[in-house]
PDB file of C-alpha atoms and ligand atoms in Angstrom:
ATOM      1  CA  MET A   1      12.761  15.866 -43.475  1.00  0.00           C
ATOM      2  CA  ASN A   2      12.336  13.802 -40.277  1.00  0.00           C
ATOM      3  CA  ASN A   3      13.273  10.527 -41.937  1.00  0.00           C
ATOM      4  CA  ASN A   4      16.348  11.993 -43.612  1.00  0.00           C
ATOM      5  CA  PRO A   5      19.513  10.374 -42.243  1.00  0.00           C
ATOM      6  CA  ILE A   6      21.837  11.471 -39.462  1.00  0.00           C
ATOM      7  CA  GLY A   7      25.487  11.249 -40.493  1.00  0.00           C
ATOM      8  CA  VAL A   8      28.083  10.273 -37.898  1.00  0.00           C
ATOM      9  CA  PHE A   9      31.800  10.312 -38.610  1.00  0.00           C
ATOM     10  CA  ASP A  10      35.229   9.747 -37.143  1.00  0.00           C
ATOM     11  CA  SER A  11      38.611   8.599 -38.440  1.00  0.00           C
ATOM     12  CA  GLY A  12      37.667   5.040 -37.475  1.00  0.00           C
ATOM     13  CA  VAL A  13      36.053   3.017 -34.699  1.00  0.00           C
ATOM     14  CA  GLY A  14      36.323   5.832 -32.114  1.00  0.00           C
ATOM     15  CA  GLY A  15      33.032   7.403 -33.157  1.00  0.00           C
ATOM     16  CA  LEU A  16      31.241   4.164 -32.301  1.00  0.00           C
ATOM     17  CA  SER A  17      31.665   5.097 -28.627  1.00  0.00           C
ATOM     18  CA  VAL A  18      29.348   8.025 -29.429  1.00  0.00           C
ATOM     19  CA  PHE A  19      27.131   6.165 -31.869  1.00  0.00           C
ATOM     20  CA  SER A  20      26.401   3.412 -29.321  1.00  0.00           C
ATOM     21  CA  GLU A  21      25.005   6.058 -26.917  1.00  0.00           C
ATOM     22  CA  LEU A  22      23.129   7.956 -29.605  1.00  0.00           C
ATOM     23  CA  ILE A  23      21.250   4.953 -30.934  1.00  0.00           C
ATOM     24  CA  LYS A  24      19.966   4.230 -27.399  1.00  0.00           C
ATOM     25  CA  LEU A  25      18.452   7.707 -27.146  1.00  0.00           C
ATOM     26  CA  LEU A  26      17.310   8.080 -30.762  1.00  0.00           C
ATOM     27  CA  PRO A  27      16.616   4.487 -31.857  1.00  0.00           C
ATOM     28  CA  ASN A  28      14.476   5.288 -34.905  1.00  0.00           C
ATOM     29  CA  GLU A  29      16.918   7.418 -36.836  1.00  0.00           C
ATOM     30  CA  ASN A  30      18.367   6.394 -40.184  1.00  0.00           C
ATOM     31  CA  TYR A  31      22.069   6.499 -39.424  1.00  0.00           C
ATOM     32  CA  ILE A  32      24.978   6.641 -41.837  1.00  0.00           C
ATOM     33  CA  TYR A  33      28.309   6.073 -40.085  1.00  0.00           C
ATOM     34  CA  PHE A  34      31.543   6.893 -41.894  1.00  0.00           C
ATOM     35  CA  GLY A  35      34.906   5.753 -40.505  1.00  0.00           C
ATOM     36  CA  ASP A  36      37.704   7.412 -42.450  1.00  0.00           C
ATOM     37  CA  THR A  37      40.208   4.639 -41.810  1.00  0.00           C
ATOM     38  CA  LYS A  38      42.263   5.531 -44.882  1.00  0.00           C
ATOM     39  CA  ASN A  39      43.141   8.915 -43.379  1.00  0.00           C
ATOM     40  CA  MET A  40      43.517   7.895 -39.743  1.00  0.00           C
ATOM     41  CA  PRO A  41      45.134   9.030 -37.479  1.00  0.00           C
ATOM     42  CA  TYR A  42      43.658  12.507 -37.896  1.00  0.00           C
ATOM     43  CA  GLY A  43      45.577  13.689 -34.841  1.00  0.00           C
ATOM     44  CA  ASN A  44      48.858  13.920 -36.739  1.00  0.00           C
ATOM     45  CA  LYS A  45      47.429  15.893 -39.687  1.00  0.00           C
ATOM     46  CA  SER A  46      47.724  19.633 -40.363  1.00  0.00           C
ATOM     47  CA  LYS A  47      44.755  21.980 -40.113  1.00  0.00           C
ATOM     48  CA  GLU A  48      44.716  22.347 -43.929  1.00  0.00           C
ATOM     49  CA  GLU A  49      44.561  18.584 -44.380  1.00  0.00           C
ATOM     50  CA  LEU A  50      41.780  18.315 -41.798  1.00  0.00           C
ATOM     51  CA  ILE A  51      39.744  21.062 -43.518  1.00  0.00           C
ATOM     52  CA  SER A  52      40.001  19.224 -46.818  1.00  0.00           C
ATOM     53  CA  ILE A  53      39.121  15.850 -45.221  1.00  0.00           C
ATOM     54  CA  ALA A  54      36.134  17.227 -43.287  1.00  0.00           C
ATOM     55  CA  THR A  55      34.864  19.134 -46.337  1.00  0.00           C
ATOM     56  CA  ARG A  56      34.840  15.900 -48.341  1.00  0.00           C
ATOM     57  CA  ILE A  57      32.949  14.130 -45.553  1.00  0.00           C
ATOM     58  CA  PHE A  58      30.369  16.896 -45.185  1.00  0.00           C
ATOM     59  CA  ASP A  59      29.904  16.914 -48.998  1.00  0.00           C
ATOM     60  CA  PHE A  60      29.368  13.149 -48.885  1.00  0.00           C
ATOM     61  CA  PHE A  61      26.718  13.527 -46.180  1.00  0.00           C
ATOM     62  CA  GLU A  62      25.111  16.396 -48.117  1.00  0.00           C
ATOM     63  CA  SER A  63      24.789  14.056 -51.109  1.00  0.00           C
ATOM     64  CA  LYS A  64      22.861  11.686 -48.807  1.00  0.00           C
ATOM     65  CA  ASN A  65      20.468  14.477 -47.719  1.00  0.00           C
ATOM     66  CA  THR A  66      21.390  14.266 -44.056  1.00  0.00           C
ATOM     67  CA  LYS A  67      19.355  16.397 -41.680  1.00  0.00           C
ATOM     68  CA  ALA A  68      22.249  16.475 -39.191  1.00  0.00           C
ATOM     69  CA  VAL A  69      25.906  15.490 -38.931  1.00  0.00           C
ATOM     70  CA  VAL A  70      27.514  14.316 -35.700  1.00  0.00           C
ATOM     71  CA  MET A  71      31.236  15.055 -35.448  1.00  0.00           C
ATOM     72  CA  ALA A  72      32.069  12.031 -33.290  1.00  0.00           C
ATOM     73  CA  CYS A  73      35.668  13.134 -33.551  1.00  0.00           C
ATOM     74  CA  ASN A  74      37.370  15.641 -31.270  1.00  0.00           C
ATOM     75  CA  THR A  75      40.204  16.385 -33.670  1.00  0.00           C
ATOM     76  CA  THR A  76      37.963  17.830 -36.390  1.00  0.00           C
ATOM     77  CA  SER A  77      35.580  19.396 -33.834  1.00  0.00           C
ATOM     78  CA  ALA A  78      38.534  21.177 -32.228  1.00  0.00           C
ATOM     79  CA  THR A  79      40.264  22.321 -35.392  1.00  0.00           C
ATOM     80  CA  VAL A  80      37.787  22.821 -38.261  1.00  0.00           C
ATOM     81  CA  TYR A  81      34.226  23.023 -36.881  1.00  0.00           C
ATOM     82  CA  ASP A  82      34.406  26.826 -36.599  1.00  0.00           C
ATOM     83  CA  ILE A  83      35.518  27.109 -40.211  1.00  0.00           C
ATOM     84  CA  LEU A  84      32.933  24.768 -41.740  1.00  0.00           C
ATOM     85  CA  LYS A  85      29.878  25.231 -39.509  1.00  0.00           C
ATOM     86  CA  GLU A  86      28.173  27.925 -41.618  1.00  0.00           C
ATOM     87  CA  LYS A  87      28.763  26.222 -44.970  1.00  0.00           C
ATOM     88  CA  TYR A  88      26.073  23.541 -44.825  1.00  0.00           C
ATOM     89  CA  ASN A  89      22.315  23.544 -44.459  1.00  0.00           C
ATOM     90  CA  PHE A  90      22.133  20.663 -42.001  1.00  0.00           C
ATOM     91  CA  LYS A  91      22.752  20.764 -38.271  1.00  0.00           C
ATOM     92  CA  ILE A  92      26.319  20.016 -37.192  1.00  0.00           C
ATOM     93  CA  TYR A  93      27.125  18.711 -33.703  1.00  0.00           C
ATOM     94  CA  PRO A  94      30.790  18.912 -32.559  1.00  0.00           C
ATOM     95  CA  ILE A  95      31.808  16.784 -29.557  1.00  0.00           C
ATOM     96  CA  THR A  96      34.587  18.923 -28.020  1.00  0.00           C
ATOM     97  CA  GLN A  97      32.399  21.999 -27.537  1.00  0.00           C
ATOM     98  CA  THR A  98      29.582  20.007 -25.878  1.00  0.00           C
ATOM     99  CA  ALA A  99      32.000  18.162 -23.580  1.00  0.00           C
ATOM    100  CA  SER A 100      33.666  21.446 -22.571  1.00  0.00           C
ATOM    101  CA  LYS A 101      30.354  23.003 -21.585  1.00  0.00           C
ATOM    102  CA  TYR A 102      29.421  19.902 -19.574  1.00  0.00           C
ATOM    103  CA  ILE A 103      32.721  20.024 -17.633  1.00  0.00           C
ATOM    104  CA  ALA A 104      32.611  23.799 -17.167  1.00  0.00           C
ATOM    105  CA  ASP A 105      29.232  23.512 -15.441  1.00  0.00           C
ATOM    106  CA  LYS A 106      30.801  21.449 -12.639  1.00  0.00           C
ATOM    107  CA  ASN A 107      32.852  23.119  -9.964  1.00  0.00           C
ATOM    108  CA  TYR A 108      36.126  21.317 -10.505  1.00  0.00           C
ATOM    109  CA  SER A 109      39.469  22.933  -9.721  1.00  0.00           C
ATOM    110  CA  ASN A 110      41.747  20.763 -11.848  1.00  0.00           C
ATOM    111  CA  VAL A 111      40.741  18.931 -14.991  1.00  0.00           C
ATOM    112  CA  GLY A 112      42.986  16.883 -17.253  1.00  0.00           C
ATOM    113  CA  VAL A 113      42.507  16.287 -20.972  1.00  0.00           C
ATOM    114  CA  PHE A 114      43.942  13.409 -22.964  1.00  0.00           C
ATOM    115  CA  ALA A 115      43.611  14.008 -26.709  1.00  0.00           C
ATOM    116  CA  THR A 116      45.398  13.830 -30.052  1.00  0.00           C
ATOM    117  CA  ASN A 117      48.261  16.125 -31.063  1.00  0.00           C
ATOM    118  CA  ALA A 118      46.016  18.280 -33.252  1.00  0.00           C
ATOM    119  CA  THR A 119      43.370  18.698 -30.525  1.00  0.00           C
ATOM    120  CA  ILE A 120      45.956  19.562 -27.859  1.00  0.00           C
ATOM    121  CA  ASN A 121      47.820  21.977 -30.149  1.00  0.00           C
ATOM    122  CA  SER A 122      44.540  23.813 -30.832  1.00  0.00           C
ATOM    123  CA  HIS A 123      43.930  24.172 -27.043  1.00  0.00           C
ATOM    124  CA  ALA A 124      40.245  23.854 -27.924  1.00  0.00           C
ATOM    125  CA  TYR A 125      39.386  22.156 -24.606  1.00  0.00           C
ATOM    126  CA  GLN A 126      41.256  24.661 -22.482  1.00  0.00           C
ATOM    127  CA  LYS A 127      39.868  27.687 -24.341  1.00  0.00           C
ATOM    128  CA  SER A 128      36.339  26.377 -24.426  1.00  0.00           C
ATOM    129  CA  ILE A 129      36.192  25.239 -20.759  1.00  0.00           C
ATOM    130  CA  ASN A 130      37.756  28.501 -19.568  1.00  0.00           C
ATOM    131  CA  SER A 131      35.400  30.587 -21.724  1.00  0.00           C
ATOM    132  CA  TYR A 132      32.548  29.192 -19.588  1.00  0.00           C
ATOM    133  CA  ASN A 133      34.428  28.879 -16.294  1.00  0.00           C
ATOM    134  CA  SER A 134      37.784  30.598 -15.885  1.00  0.00           C
ATOM    135  CA  LYS A 135      38.417  29.062 -12.449  1.00  0.00           C
ATOM    136  CA  ILE A 136      39.139  25.561 -13.746  1.00  0.00           C
ATOM    137  CA  ASN A 137      42.807  24.706 -14.321  1.00  0.00           C
ATOM    138  CA  VAL A 138      42.963  22.624 -17.492  1.00  0.00           C
ATOM    139  CA  PHE A 139      45.955  20.321 -18.009  1.00  0.00           C
ATOM    140  CA  GLU A 140      46.231  19.066 -21.580  1.00  0.00           C
ATOM    141  CA  THR A 141      48.322  16.067 -22.635  1.00  0.00           C
ATOM    142  CA  ALA A 142      48.740  14.695 -26.148  1.00  0.00           C
ATOM    143  CA  CYS A 143      48.644  10.925 -26.590  1.00  0.00           C
ATOM    144  CA  PRO A 144      49.838  10.650 -30.209  1.00  0.00           C
ATOM    145  CA  THR A 145      49.805   6.854 -30.486  1.00  0.00           C
ATOM    146  CA  TRP A 146      46.620   5.916 -28.635  1.00  0.00           C
ATOM    147  CA  ALA A 147      44.087   6.219 -31.481  1.00  0.00           C
ATOM    148  CA  TYR A 148      46.276   4.047 -33.719  1.00  0.00           C
ATOM    149  CA  ILE A 149      46.654   1.495 -30.903  1.00  0.00           C
ATOM    150  CA  VAL A 150      42.860   1.262 -30.521  1.00  0.00           C
ATOM    151  CA  GLU A 151      42.132   1.211 -34.250  1.00  0.00           C
ATOM    152  CA  ASN A 152      44.446  -1.757 -34.640  1.00  0.00           C
ATOM    153  CA  LYS A 153      43.412  -3.401 -31.370  1.00  0.00           C
ATOM    154  CA  LEU A 154      46.937  -3.320 -29.945  1.00  0.00           C
ATOM    155  CA  GLN A 155      45.954  -2.141 -26.459  1.00  0.00           C
ATOM    156  CA  ASN A 156      46.953  -5.331 -24.683  1.00  0.00           C
ATOM    157  CA  LYS A 157      50.573  -5.290 -25.873  1.00  0.00           C
ATOM    158  CA  PRO A 158      52.843  -4.822 -22.815  1.00  0.00           C
ATOM    159  CA  GLU A 159      54.749  -1.888 -24.369  1.00  0.00           C
ATOM    160  CA  ASN A 160      51.468  -0.069 -25.079  1.00  0.00           C
ATOM    161  CA  ILE A 161      50.166  -0.684 -21.558  1.00  0.00           C
ATOM    162  CA  ALA A 162      53.463   0.702 -20.208  1.00  0.00           C
ATOM    163  CA  GLU A 163      53.141   3.811 -22.362  1.00  0.00           C
ATOM    164  CA  ILE A 164      49.524   4.378 -21.286  1.00  0.00           C
ATOM    165  CA  LYS A 165      50.542   4.049 -17.625  1.00  0.00           C
ATOM    166  CA  LYS A 166      53.455   6.471 -18.058  1.00  0.00           C
ATOM    167  CA  THR A 167      51.197   9.139 -19.603  1.00  0.00           C
ATOM    168  CA  LEU A 168      48.584   8.633 -16.890  1.00  0.00           C
ATOM    169  CA  ASP A 169      51.168   8.830 -14.073  1.00  0.00           C
ATOM    170  CA  LYS A 170      52.429  12.132 -15.462  1.00  0.00           C
ATOM    171  CA  MET A 171      48.921  13.547 -15.697  1.00  0.00           C
ATOM    172  CA  ARG A 172      48.059  12.480 -12.133  1.00  0.00           C
ATOM    173  CA  LYS A 173      50.853  14.700 -10.793  1.00  0.00           C
ATOM    174  CA  ASN A 174      48.486  17.636 -11.573  1.00  0.00           C
ATOM    175  CA  ASN A 175      45.907  16.196  -9.133  1.00  0.00           C
ATOM    176  CA  PRO A 176      42.993  16.279 -11.581  1.00  0.00           C
ATOM    177  CA  GLU A 177      39.534  15.555 -10.169  1.00  0.00           C
ATOM    178  CA  LYS A 178      38.518  14.434 -13.657  1.00  0.00           C
ATOM    179  CA  ILE A 179      40.369  13.475 -16.832  1.00  0.00           C
ATOM    180  CA  ILE A 180      38.470  13.981 -20.077  1.00  0.00           C
ATOM    181  CA  LEU A 181      38.997  11.278 -22.682  1.00  0.00           C
ATOM    182  CA  GLY A 182      39.172  13.916 -25.409  1.00  0.00           C
ATOM    183  CA  CYS A 183      39.463  11.546 -28.347  1.00  0.00           C
ATOM    184  CA  THR A 184      36.608   9.186 -29.132  1.00  0.00           C
ATOM    185  CA  HIS A 185      39.032   6.272 -29.460  1.00  0.00           C
ATOM    186  CA  TYR A 186      40.188   6.531 -25.828  1.00  0.00           C
ATOM    187  CA  PRO A 187      37.097   5.037 -24.113  1.00  0.00           C
ATOM    188  CA  TYR A 188      38.309   1.737 -25.639  1.00  0.00           C
ATOM    189  CA  LEU A 189      41.235   2.051 -23.186  1.00  0.00           C
ATOM    190  CA  ILE A 190      39.114   2.537 -20.089  1.00  0.00           C
ATOM    191  CA  GLU A 191      39.752  -0.984 -18.800  1.00  0.00           C
ATOM    192  CA  ILE A 192      43.507  -0.539 -19.009  1.00  0.00           C
ATOM    193  CA  LEU A 193      43.422   2.997 -17.609  1.00  0.00           C
ATOM    194  CA  SER A 194      41.315   1.916 -14.667  1.00  0.00           C
ATOM    195  CA  THR A 195      43.736  -0.805 -13.647  1.00  0.00           C
ATOM    196  CA  PHE A 196      45.996   2.084 -12.547  1.00  0.00           C
ATOM    197  CA  THR A 197      43.479   4.456 -10.950  1.00  0.00           C
ATOM    198  CA  ASP A 198      39.800   4.867 -10.034  1.00  0.00           C
ATOM    199  CA  LYS A 199      37.615   4.471 -13.127  1.00  0.00           C
ATOM    200  CA  ASN A 200      35.404   7.374 -12.010  1.00  0.00           C
ATOM    201  CA  ILE A 201      38.147   9.889 -12.645  1.00  0.00           C
ATOM    202  CA  PHE A 202      37.652   9.461 -16.405  1.00  0.00           C
ATOM    203  CA  VAL A 203      34.997  11.350 -18.334  1.00  0.00           C
ATOM    204  CA  ASP A 204      33.869   9.810 -21.596  1.00  0.00           C
ATOM    205  CA  PRO A 205      32.083  12.713 -23.331  1.00  0.00           C
ATOM    206  CA  ALA A 206      29.971  10.298 -25.416  1.00  0.00           C
ATOM    207  CA  LYS A 207      27.100  10.254 -22.908  1.00  0.00           C
ATOM    208  CA  CYS A 208      26.643  14.005 -22.430  1.00  0.00           C
ATOM    209  CA  PHE A 209      27.188  14.526 -26.168  1.00  0.00           C
ATOM    210  CA  ALA A 210      24.538  11.988 -27.179  1.00  0.00           C
ATOM    211  CA  GLN A 211      22.176  13.461 -24.593  1.00  0.00           C
ATOM    212  CA  HIS A 212      22.683  16.953 -26.023  1.00  0.00           C
ATOM    213  CA  ILE A 213      22.081  15.776 -29.599  1.00  0.00           C
ATOM    214  CA  ALA A 214      18.944  13.818 -28.677  1.00  0.00           C
ATOM    215  CA  GLU A 215      17.462  16.797 -26.826  1.00  0.00           C
ATOM    216  CA  ASP A 216      18.236  19.165 -29.681  1.00  0.00           C
ATOM    217  CA  ILE A 217      16.837  16.842 -32.380  1.00  0.00           C
ATOM    218  CA  LYS A 218      13.616  16.471 -30.365  1.00  0.00           C
ATOM    219  CA  TYR A 219      13.391  20.170 -29.548  1.00  0.00           C
ATOM    220  CA  SER A 220      13.877  21.006 -33.254  1.00  0.00           C
ATOM    221  CA  ASN A 221      11.084  18.581 -34.222  1.00  0.00           C
ATOM    222  CA  LEU A 222      13.506  16.583 -36.338  1.00  0.00           C
ATOM    223  CA  GLU A 223      13.047  13.231 -34.617  1.00  0.00           C
ATOM    224  CA  ASN A 224      12.156  10.239 -36.779  1.00  0.00           C
ATOM    225  CA  LYS A 225       9.187   8.521 -35.152  1.00  0.00           C
ATOM    226  CA  THR A 226       9.252   5.221 -37.056  1.00  0.00           C
ATOM    227  CA  LYS A 227      12.212   3.025 -37.866  1.00  0.00           C
ATOM    228  CA  ASP A 228      12.711   2.785 -41.654  1.00  0.00           C
ATOM    229  CA  TYR A 229      16.254   1.413 -42.069  1.00  0.00           C
ATOM    230  CA  GLU A 230      19.059  -0.272 -40.181  1.00  0.00           C
ATOM    231  CA  PRO A 231      22.225   1.848 -39.711  1.00  0.00           C
ATOM    232  CA  LYS A 232      24.651   1.805 -42.634  1.00  0.00           C
ATOM    233  CA  PHE A 233      28.388   1.660 -41.942  1.00  0.00           C
ATOM    234  CA  TYR A 234      31.031   2.802 -44.431  1.00  0.00           C
ATOM    235  CA  VAL A 235      34.821   2.891 -44.171  1.00  0.00           C
ATOM    236  CA  SER A 236      37.468   4.273 -46.528  1.00  0.00           C
ATOM    237  CA  SER A 237      39.851   1.293 -46.102  1.00  0.00           C
ATOM    238  CA  ASN A 238      40.333  -2.012 -44.321  1.00  0.00           C
ATOM    239  CA  PRO A 239      36.771  -3.052 -43.419  1.00  0.00           C
ATOM    240  CA  GLU A 240      38.005  -6.288 -41.796  1.00  0.00           C
ATOM    241  CA  GLN A 241      40.159  -4.491 -39.213  1.00  0.00           C
ATOM    242  CA  PHE A 242      37.316  -2.038 -38.507  1.00  0.00           C
ATOM    243  CA  SER A 243      35.006  -4.952 -37.820  1.00  0.00           C
ATOM    244  CA  ILE A 244      37.519  -6.602 -35.465  1.00  0.00           C
ATOM    245  CA  SER A 245      38.281  -3.397 -33.531  1.00  0.00           C
ATOM    246  CA  SER A 246      34.667  -2.226 -33.347  1.00  0.00           C
ATOM    247  CA  GLU A 247      33.284  -4.771 -30.943  1.00  0.00           C
ATOM    248  CA  LEU A 248      33.687  -3.080 -27.546  1.00  0.00           C
ATOM    249  CA  PHE A 249      31.054  -0.420 -28.256  1.00  0.00           C
ATOM    250  CA  PHE A 250      29.099  -1.595 -31.303  1.00  0.00           C
ATOM    251  CA  LYS A 251      30.026  -4.668 -33.293  1.00  0.00           C
ATOM    252  CA  VAL A 252      29.916  -3.809 -36.999  1.00  0.00           C
ATOM    253  CA  ALA A 253      29.933  -7.099 -38.842  1.00  0.00           C
ATOM    254  CA  LYS A 254      30.340  -5.940 -42.423  1.00  0.00           C
ATOM    255  CA  PRO A 255      31.169  -2.269 -43.015  1.00  0.00           C
ATOM    256  CA  GLN A 256      31.096  -1.275 -46.670  1.00  0.00           C
ATOM    257  CA  LEU A 257      34.183   0.065 -48.389  1.00  0.00           C
ATOM    258  CA  ILE A 258      33.582   3.436 -50.050  1.00  0.00           C
ATOM    259  CA  ASP A 259      35.649   6.044 -51.895  1.00  0.00           C
ATOM    260  CA  ILE A 260      33.949   9.321 -51.022  1.00  0.00           C
ATOM    261  CA  SER A 261      36.353  11.397 -53.123  1.00  0.00           C
ATOM    262  CA  SER A 262      34.581  10.143 -56.257  1.00  0.00           C
ATOM    263  CA  ILE A 263      31.084  11.091 -55.014  1.00  0.00           C
TER     264      ILE A 263
HETATM  265  N1  DGL B 301      38.775   9.722 -32.704  1.00  0.00           N
HETATM  266  C1  DGL B 301      39.237  10.979 -33.173  1.00  0.00           C
HETATM  267  C2  DGL B 301      39.188  12.034 -32.109  1.00  0.00           C
HETATM  268  O1  DGL B 301      38.227  12.041 -31.340  1.00  0.00           O
HETATM  269  C3  DGL B 301      40.448  10.979 -34.089  1.00  0.00           C
HETATM  270  C4  DGL B 301      41.622  10.156 -33.683  1.00  0.00           C
HETATM  271  C5  DGL B 301      42.705  10.150 -34.776  1.00  0.00           C
HETATM  272  O2  DGL B 301      42.416   9.697 -35.877  1.00  0.00           O
HETATM  273  O3  DGL B 301      43.817  10.630 -34.501  1.00  0.00           O
HETATM  274  O4  DGL B 301      40.019  12.892 -32.000  1.00  0.00           O
END
């Protein structure tokens, strides 16, 4: 069991912000990363579509005998984790729930959340943070274009920088002590965001999430002690663009194209 793979997925390169932290803490695991670029952006999809997409991905990982699956995607963690979590025999780690607990443990008064439409409409961050700590005011803002901007490496276009600034300015009116980057694509924007305000205001959940997973894998005696394989990277479309956009967190030179619907 210990040398069975760990599956990691997202709609694209966003999950690499998590993967790059995870591989530091659990370097010997046999990773399978799936970037569902054909279906991105997830944030503009309905709950029914997201259930069907996530089911296909979990079935794919099941066919690879994964011992655990990392939902390096807030949109599916927020909307479909609760529905699918009991259906599989492997461990499933959702990012939104771990990040919420981490934030709730701090004594903040005002916390902002930037995330996709689907995540914001689910209010998963607000509900989850307030279930642990009802004193925190949670201000949620949807950023519907940001994941697409990152996936296509368009973040340096002046009109995109202007839009990012406008959204940030609006959020700052709430006086947040922290702003959660509640979509795994958004840490790719940290440089741009921090030209307008102090970098330390932003929380990238990747670190606390990877830490939580590593502790749980070790505690459950599931850790792989010897390195057997290099990580495998799959995408559902456009491997070239994935490779170009990947480099900030983990340069993936040659992701393999795969059609998981036929598996
Ligand atoms: N990176 C994902 C998330 O954390 C999905 C972004 C998208 O495809 O809209 O929400």
